[in-house]
Amino acid sequence: MRASEDIAGALEVHGRAVWRACTLYFPSAPDAEDAYQETFLKYALADATRFNDEEHRKAWLVRVATNTCKDMLKAASRRCAPAEQDVLDANPAPRDPASQPASFASDVADALRALSDPPRTPVYLSVCEGYSAPEIASMLDAPVNTVYSWIARGKKQLKEALS
């Protein structure tokens, strides 16, 4: 297991990026929090994983967060009993920026959440986290030209949704 100082440092430096990735998949705060915690638990337990620099650590954490969210969504879709809409309506995700300062609840975020995946993850990594298409291709194990296509398609869908 990683040292507590290492985990605390990763939380401080990359916590916001991981939180944004989680809120991209889950507009409800409790689900996003579960994915966030699961991501850092995986980080704590991956003590054999070494990083070249802070960008490599950030890329690893964001990728683990997106995979964790996808796994949670798959597991939720396999449940027999669907969530009651009354419960979801009674407990919406907080929209107040003061209560969730690291979230980016807005029309753009909602439109980004509505995209299928891909292009959601490549667009998020490009636009929100600033990764280049070759870096995203490396993270997703996809051809660079495919990543360019996903980003272009996603931006076009976002433009249509927001206009």
JSON list of C-alpha atoms in Angstrom, two decimals:
[
{"chain": "A", "resi": 1, "resn": "MET", "atom": "CA", "xyz": [0.00, 0.00, 0.00]},
{"chain": "A", "resi": 2, "resn": "ARG", "atom": "CA", "xyz": [1.21, 3.51, -0.80]},
{"chain": "A", "resi": 3, "resn": "ALA", "atom": "CA", "xyz": [2.37, 5.84, 1.98]},
{"chain": "A", "resi": 4, "resn": "SER", "atom": "CA", "xyz": [-0.31, 8.16, 3.34]},
{"chain": "A", "resi": 5, "resn": "GLU", "atom": "CA", "xyz": [1.77, 11.19, 2.30]},
{"chain": "A", "resi": 6, "resn": "ASP", "atom": "CA", "xyz": [1.80, 9.94, -1.30]},
{"chain": "A", "resi": 7, "resn": "ILE", "atom": "CA", "xyz": [-1.98, 9.43, -1.30]},
{"chain": "A", "resi": 8, "resn": "ALA", "atom": "CA", "xyz": [-2.60, 12.83, 0.31]},
{"chain": "A", "resi": 9, "resn": "GLY", "atom": "CA", "xyz": [-0.32, 14.48, -2.25]},
{"chain": "A", "resi": 10, "resn": "ALA", "atom": "CA", "xyz": [-2.14, 12.83, -5.16]},
{"chain": "A", "resi": 11, "resn": "LEU", "atom": "CA", "xyz": [-5.48, 13.90, -3.68]},
{"chain": "A", "resi": 12, "resn": "GLU", "atom": "CA", "xyz": [-4.31, 17.49, -3.33]},
{"chain": "A", "resi": 13, "resn": "VAL", "atom": "CA", "xyz": [-2.69, 17.78, -6.76]},
{"chain": "A", "resi": 14, "resn": "HIS", "atom": "CA", "xyz": [-5.06, 15.69, -8.89]},
{"chain": "A", "resi": 15, "resn": "GLY", "atom": "CA", "xyz": [-8.24, 15.45, -6.82]},
{"chain": "A", "resi": 16, "resn": "ARG", "atom": "CA", "xyz": [-10.10, 18.09, -8.83]},
{"chain": "A", "resi": 17, "resn": "ALA", "atom": "CA", "xyz": [-9.31, 16.40, -12.16]},
{"chain": "A", "resi": 18, "resn": "VAL", "atom": "CA", "xyz": [-10.52, 13.05, -10.82]},
{"chain": "A", "resi": 19, "resn": "TRP", "atom": "CA", "xyz": [-13.66, 14.69, -9.38]},
{"chain": "A", "resi": 20, "resn": "ARG", "atom": "CA", "xyz": [-14.44, 16.33, -12.75]},
{"chain": "A", "resi": 21, "resn": "ALA", "atom": "CA", "xyz": [-14.05, 12.96, -14.49]},
{"chain": "A", "resi": 22, "resn": "CYS", "atom": "CA", "xyz": [-16.43, 11.35, -11.98]},
{"chain": "A", "resi": 23, "resn": "THR", "atom": "CA", "xyz": [-19.04, 14.10, -12.27]},
{"chain": "A", "resi": 24, "resn": "LEU", "atom": "CA", "xyz": [-18.86, 13.73, -16.05]},
{"chain": "A", "resi": 25, "resn": "TYR", "atom": "CA", "xyz": [-20.31, 10.24, -15.69]},
{"chain": "A", "resi": 26, "resn": "PHE", "atom": "CA", "xyz": [-22.50, 10.77, -12.62]},
{"chain": "A", "resi": 27, "resn": "PRO", "atom": "CA", "xyz": [-24.55, 13.92, -12.18]},
{"chain": "A", "resi": 28, "resn": "SER", "atom": "CA", "xyz": [-25.63, 12.63, -8.76]},
{"chain": "A", "resi": 29, "resn": "ALA", "atom": "CA", "xyz": [-23.10, 13.58, -6.10]},
{"chain": "A", "resi": 30, "resn": "PRO", "atom": "CA", "xyz": [-23.24, 10.29, -4.12]},
{"chain": "A", "resi": 31, "resn": "ASP", "atom": "CA", "xyz": [-22.39, 8.19, -7.19]},
{"chain": "A", "resi": 32, "resn": "ALA", "atom": "CA", "xyz": [-19.60, 10.58, -8.18]},
{"chain": "A", "resi": 33, "resn": "GLU", "atom": "CA", "xyz": [-18.23, 10.42, -4.63]},
{"chain": "A", "resi": 34, "resn": "ASP", "atom": "CA", "xyz": [-18.25, 6.60, -4.72]},
{"chain": "A", "resi": 35, "resn": "ALA", "atom": "CA", "xyz": [-16.32, 6.59, -8.00]},
{"chain": "A", "resi": 36, "resn": "TYR", "atom": "CA", "xyz": [-13.90, 9.21, -6.65]},
{"chain": "A", "resi": 37, "resn": "GLN", "atom": "CA", "xyz": [-13.20, 7.19, -3.51]},
{"chain": "A", "resi": 38, "resn": "GLU", "atom": "CA", "xyz": [-12.86, 3.96, -5.49]},
{"chain": "A", "resi": 39, "resn": "THR", "atom": "CA", "xyz": [-10.31, 5.63, -7.78]},
{"chain": "A", "resi": 40, "resn": "PHE", "atom": "CA", "xyz": [-8.11, 6.74, -4.91]},
{"chain": "A", "resi": 41, "resn": "LEU", "atom": "CA", "xyz": [-8.50, 3.36, -3.21]},
{"chain": "A", "resi": 42, "resn": "LYS", "atom": "CA", "xyz": [-7.15, 1.74, -6.38]},
{"chain": "A", "resi": 43, "resn": "TYR", "atom": "CA", "xyz": [-4.32, 4.28, -6.36]},
{"chain": "A", "resi": 44, "resn": "ALA", "atom": "CA", "xyz": [-3.50, 3.45, -2.74]},
{"chain": "A", "resi": 45, "resn": "LEU", "atom": "CA", "xyz": [-3.42, -0.26, -3.50]},
{"chain": "A", "resi": 46, "resn": "ALA", "atom": "CA", "xyz": [-1.39, 0.10, -6.73]},
{"chain": "A", "resi": 47, "resn": "ASP", "atom": "CA", "xyz": [1.89, 0.58, -4.90]},
{"chain": "A", "resi": 48, "resn": "ALA", "atom": "CA", "xyz": [3.81, -1.35, -7.56]},
{"chain": "A", "resi": 49, "resn": "THR", "atom": "CA", "xyz": [2.80, 1.18, -10.22]},
{"chain": "A", "resi": 50, "resn": "ARG", "atom": "CA", "xyz": [5.52, 3.75, -10.90]},
{"chain": "A", "resi": 51, "resn": "PHE", "atom": "CA", "xyz": [5.03, 7.07, -12.64]},
{"chain": "A", "resi": 52, "resn": "ASN", "atom": "CA", "xyz": [7.44, 9.01, -14.83]},
{"chain": "A", "resi": 53, "resn": "ASP", "atom": "CA", "xyz": [6.15, 12.40, -13.68]},
{"chain": "A", "resi": 54, "resn": "GLU", "atom": "CA", "xyz": [3.04, 14.17, -12.36]},
{"chain": "A", "resi": 55, "resn": "GLU", "atom": "CA", "xyz": [1.39, 14.22, -15.80]},
{"chain": "A", "resi": 56, "resn": "HIS", "atom": "CA", "xyz": [1.74, 10.43, -15.98]},
{"chain": "A", "resi": 57, "resn": "ARG", "atom": "CA", "xyz": [0.22, 10.12, -12.48]},
{"chain": "A", "resi": 58, "resn": "LYS", "atom": "CA", "xyz": [-2.67, 12.42, -13.48]},
{"chain": "A", "resi": 59, "resn": "ALA", "atom": "CA", "xyz": [-3.30, 10.50, -16.70]},
{"chain": "A", "resi": 60, "resn": "TRP", "atom": "CA", "xyz": [-3.33, 7.22, -14.75]},
{"chain": "A", "resi": 61, "resn": "LEU", "atom": "CA", "xyz": [-5.76, 8.58, -12.15]},
{"chain": "A", "resi": 62, "resn": "VAL", "atom": "CA", "xyz": [-8.14, 10.07, -14.74]},
{"chain": "A", "resi": 63, "resn": "ARG", "atom": "CA", "xyz": [-8.11, 6.86, -16.75]},
{"chain": "A", "resi": 64, "resn": "VAL", "atom": "CA", "xyz": [-8.78, 4.76, -13.64]},
{"chain": "A", "resi": 65, "resn": "ALA", "atom": "CA", "xyz": [-11.61, 7.15, -12.72]},
{"chain": "A", "resi": 66, "resn": "THR", "atom": "CA", "xyz": [-13.27, 6.84, -16.13]},
{"chain": "A", "resi": 67, "resn": "ASN", "atom": "CA", "xyz": [-12.91, 3.05, -16.09]},
{"chain": "A", "resi": 68, "resn": "THR", "atom": "CA", "xyz": [-14.32, 2.92, -12.56]},
{"chain": "A", "resi": 69, "resn": "CYS", "atom": "CA", "xyz": [-17.31, 5.03, -13.62]},
{"chain": "A", "resi": 70, "resn": "LYS", "atom": "CA", "xyz": [-17.93, 2.83, -16.64]},
{"chain": "A", "resi": 71, "resn": "ASP", "atom": "CA", "xyz": [-17.77, -0.29, -14.46]},
{"chain": "A", "resi": 72, "resn": "MET", "atom": "CA", "xyz": [-20.19, 1.24, -11.97]},
{"chain": "A", "resi": 73, "resn": "LEU", "atom": "CA", "xyz": [-22.60, 2.14, -14.78]},
{"chain": "A", "resi": 74, "resn": "LYS", "atom": "CA", "xyz": [-22.43, -1.40, -16.17]},
{"chain": "A", "resi": 75, "resn": "ALA", "atom": "CA", "xyz": [-23.09, -2.85, -12.74]},
{"chain": "A", "resi": 76, "resn": "ALA", "atom": "CA", "xyz": [-26.02, -0.49, -12.21]},
{"chain": "A", "resi": 77, "resn": "SER", "atom": "CA", "xyz": [-27.54, -1.48, -15.55]},
{"chain": "A", "resi": 78, "resn": "ARG", "atom": "CA", "xyz": [-27.41, -5.17, -14.54]},
{"chain": "A", "resi": 79, "resn": "ARG", "atom": "CA", "xyz": [-29.41, -4.67, -11.35]},
{"chain": "A", "resi": 80, "resn": "CYS", "atom": "CA", "xyz": [-32.83, -6.26, -11.39]},
{"chain": "A", "resi": 81, "resn": "ALA", "atom": "CA", "xyz": [-34.70, -3.49, -9.58]},
{"chain": "A", "resi": 82, "resn": "PRO", "atom": "CA", "xyz": [-34.52, -0.13, -11.35]},
{"chain": "A", "resi": 83, "resn": "ALA", "atom": "CA", "xyz": [-34.02, 2.95, -9.22]},
{"chain": "A", "resi": 84, "resn": "GLU", "atom": "CA", "xyz": [-37.26, 4.64, -8.34]},
{"chain": "A", "resi": 85, "resn": "GLN", "atom": "CA", "xyz": [-37.60, 7.97, -10.13]},
{"chain": "A", "resi": 86, "resn": "ASP", "atom": "CA", "xyz": [-39.24, 9.49, -7.02]},
{"chain": "A", "resi": 87, "resn": "VAL", "atom": "CA", "xyz": [-36.05, 8.86, -5.02]},
{"chain": "A", "resi": 88, "resn": "LEU", "atom": "CA", "xyz": [-33.89, 10.32, -7.76]},
{"chain": "A", "resi": 89, "resn": "ASP", "atom": "CA", "xyz": [-36.12, 13.37, -8.07]},
{"chain": "A", "resi": 90, "resn": "ALA", "atom": "CA", "xyz": [-36.15, 13.89, -4.29]},
{"chain": "A", "resi": 91, "resn": "ASN", "atom": "CA", "xyz": [-32.32, 13.79, -4.07]},
{"chain": "A", "resi": 92, "resn": "PRO", "atom": "CA", "xyz": [-30.91, 15.62, -7.09]},
{"chain": "A", "resi": 93, "resn": "ALA", "atom": "CA", "xyz": [-27.23, 16.44, -7.32]},
{"chain": "A", "resi": 94, "resn": "PRO", "atom": "CA", "xyz": [-26.45, 19.80, -5.77]},
{"chain": "A", "resi": 95, "resn": "ARG", "atom": "CA", "xyz": [-26.25, 22.53, -8.42]},
{"chain": "A", "resi": 96, "resn": "ASP", "atom": "CA", "xyz": [-24.89, 25.21, -6.12]},
{"chain": "A", "resi": 97, "resn": "PRO", "atom": "CA", "xyz": [-21.22, 25.86, -6.99]},
{"chain": "A", "resi": 98, "resn": "ALA", "atom": "CA", "xyz": [-20.56, 26.77, -3.35]},
{"chain": "A", "resi": 99, "resn": "SER", "atom": "CA", "xyz": [-21.59, 23.28, -2.18]},
{"chain": "A", "resi": 100, "resn": "GLN", "atom": "CA", "xyz": [-19.59, 21.49, -4.90]},
{"chain": "A", "resi": 101, "resn": "PRO", "atom": "CA", "xyz": [-16.77, 23.89, -5.82]},
{"chain": "A", "resi": 102, "resn": "ALA", "atom": "CA", "xyz": [-14.93, 21.36, -7.97]},
{"chain": "A", "resi": 103, "resn": "SER", "atom": "CA", "xyz": [-17.98, 20.29, -9.96]},
{"chain": "A", "resi": 104, "resn": "PHE", "atom": "CA", "xyz": [-18.86, 21.87, -13.24]},
{"chain": "A", "resi": 105, "resn": "ALA", "atom": "CA", "xyz": [-22.63, 21.54, -13.28]},
{"chain": "A", "resi": 106, "resn": "SER", "atom": "CA", "xyz": [-23.70, 23.55, -16.29]},
{"chain": "A", "resi": 107, "resn": "ASP", "atom": "CA", "xyz": [-25.33, 23.21, -19.67]},
{"chain": "A", "resi": 108, "resn": "VAL", "atom": "CA", "xyz": [-21.98, 22.25, -21.18]},
{"chain": "A", "resi": 109, "resn": "ALA", "atom": "CA", "xyz": [-21.36, 19.55, -18.58]},
{"chain": "A", "resi": 110, "resn": "ASP", "atom": "CA", "xyz": [-24.89, 18.21, -19.05]},
{"chain": "A", "resi": 111, "resn": "ALA", "atom": "CA", "xyz": [-24.38, 18.11, -22.82]},
{"chain": "A", "resi": 112, "resn": "LEU", "atom": "CA", "xyz": [-21.03, 16.37, -22.33]},
{"chain": "A", "resi": 113, "resn": "ARG", "atom": "CA", "xyz": [-22.65, 13.79, -20.05]},
{"chain": "A", "resi": 114, "resn": "ALA", "atom": "CA", "xyz": [-25.30, 13.14, -22.72]},
{"chain": "A", "resi": 115, "resn": "LEU", "atom": "CA", "xyz": [-22.67, 12.06, -25.27]},
{"chain": "A", "resi": 116, "resn": "SER", "atom": "CA", "xyz": [-22.12, 8.35, -25.80]},
{"chain": "A", "resi": 117, "resn": "ASP", "atom": "CA", "xyz": [-18.69, 6.94, -25.02]},
{"chain": "A", "resi": 118, "resn": "PRO", "atom": "CA", "xyz": [-16.75, 7.43, -27.22]},
{"chain": "A", "resi": 119, "resn": "PRO", "atom": "CA", "xyz": [-16.66, 10.40, -27.91]},
{"chain": "A", "resi": 120, "resn": "ARG", "atom": "CA", "xyz": [-17.36, 11.52, -24.31]},
{"chain": "A", "resi": 121, "resn": "THR", "atom": "CA", "xyz": [-14.05, 10.45, -22.75]},
{"chain": "A", "resi": 122, "resn": "PRO", "atom": "CA", "xyz": [-11.80, 11.68, -25.58]},
{"chain": "A", "resi": 123, "resn": "VAL", "atom": "CA", "xyz": [-13.60, 15.07, -25.69]},
{"chain": "A", "resi": 124, "resn": "TYR", "atom": "CA", "xyz": [-13.37, 15.38, -21.90]},
{"chain": "A", "resi": 125, "resn": "LEU", "atom": "CA", "xyz": [-9.67, 14.52, -21.88]},
{"chain": "A", "resi": 126, "resn": "SER", "atom": "CA", "xyz": [-8.99, 16.96, -24.71]},
{"chain": "A", "resi": 127, "resn": "VAL", "atom": "CA", "xyz": [-11.15, 19.92, -23.72]},
{"chain": "A", "resi": 128, "resn": "CYS", "atom": "CA", "xyz": [-11.24, 19.72, -19.93]},
{"chain": "A", "resi": 129, "resn": "GLU", "atom": "CA", "xyz": [-7.88, 18.15, -19.11]},
{"chain": "A", "resi": 130, "resn": "GLY", "atom": "CA", "xyz": [-5.83, 19.51, -22.01]},
{"chain": "A", "resi": 131, "resn": "TYR", "atom": "CA", "xyz": [-4.44, 16.25, -23.37]},
{"chain": "A", "resi": 132, "resn": "SER", "atom": "CA", "xyz": [-3.42, 16.03, -27.03]},
{"chain": "A", "resi": 133, "resn": "ALA", "atom": "CA", "xyz": [-4.89, 13.43, -29.38]},
{"chain": "A", "resi": 134, "resn": "PRO", "atom": "CA", "xyz": [-1.67, 11.34, -29.38]},
{"chain": "A", "resi": 135, "resn": "GLU", "atom": "CA", "xyz": [-1.68, 11.34, -25.56]},
{"chain": "A", "resi": 136, "resn": "ILE", "atom": "CA", "xyz": [-5.35, 10.33, -25.49]},
{"chain": "A", "resi": 137, "resn": "ALA", "atom": "CA", "xyz": [-4.68, 7.61, -28.07]},
{"chain": "A", "resi": 138, "resn": "SER", "atom": "CA", "xyz": [-1.98, 6.22, -25.80]},
{"chain": "A", "resi": 139, "resn": "MET", "atom": "CA", "xyz": [-4.28, 6.34, -22.76]},
{"chain": "A", "resi": 140, "resn": "LEU", "atom": "CA", "xyz": [-7.17, 4.66, -24.57]},
{"chain": "A", "resi": 141, "resn": "ASP", "atom": "CA", "xyz": [-5.12, 2.24, -26.69]},
{"chain": "A", "resi": 142, "resn": "ALA", "atom": "CA", "xyz": [-6.73, 3.60, -29.84]},
{"chain": "A", "resi": 143, "resn": "PRO", "atom": "CA", "xyz": [-5.31, 4.83, -33.14]},
{"chain": "A", "resi": 144, "resn": "VAL", "atom": "CA", "xyz": [-4.52, 8.56, -33.17]},
{"chain": "A", "resi": 145, "resn": "ASN", "atom": "CA", "xyz": [-6.71, 9.24, -36.21]},
{"chain": "A", "resi": 146, "resn": "THR", "atom": "CA", "xyz": [-9.63, 7.51, -34.48]},
{"chain": "A", "resi": 147, "resn": "VAL", "atom": "CA", "xyz": [-9.16, 9.80, -31.49]},
{"chain": "A", "resi": 148, "resn": "TYR", "atom": "CA", "xyz": [-9.17, 12.84, -33.78]},
{"chain": "A", "resi": 149, "resn": "SER", "atom": "CA", "xyz": [-12.45, 11.57, -35.29]},
{"chain": "A", "resi": 150, "resn": "TRP", "atom": "CA", "xyz": [-14.00, 10.99, -31.85]},
{"chain": "A", "resi": 151, "resn": "ILE", "atom": "CA", "xyz": [-13.04, 14.49, -30.71]},
{"chain": "A", "resi": 152, "resn": "ALA", "atom": "CA", "xyz": [-14.37, 16.11, -33.89]},
{"chain": "A", "resi": 153, "resn": "ARG", "atom": "CA", "xyz": [-17.61, 14.09, -33.70]},
{"chain": "A", "resi": 154, "resn": "GLY", "atom": "CA", "xyz": [-18.04, 14.89, -30.01]},
{"chain": "A", "resi": 155, "resn": "LYS", "atom": "CA", "xyz": [-17.44, 18.62, -30.50]},
{"chain": "A", "resi": 156, "resn": "LYS", "atom": "CA", "xyz": [-19.95, 18.65, -33.35]},
{"chain": "A", "resi": 157, "resn": "GLN", "atom": "CA", "xyz": [-22.55, 16.88, -31.16]},
{"chain": "A", "resi": 158, "resn": "LEU", "atom": "CA", "xyz": [-21.87, 19.32, -28.32]},
{"chain": "A", "resi": 159, "resn": "LYS", "atom": "CA", "xyz": [-22.28, 22.29, -30.67]},
{"chain": "A", "resi": 160, "resn": "GLU", "atom": "CA", "xyz": [-25.61, 20.90, -31.90]},
{"chain": "A", "resi": 161, "resn": "ALA", "atom": "CA", "xyz": [-26.81, 20.22, -28.35]},
{"chain": "A", "resi": 162, "resn": "LEU", "atom": "CA", "xyz": [-25.87, 23.68, -27.12]},
{"chain": "A", "resi": 163, "resn": "SER", "atom": "CA", "xyz": [-27.24, 25.68, -30.05]}
]
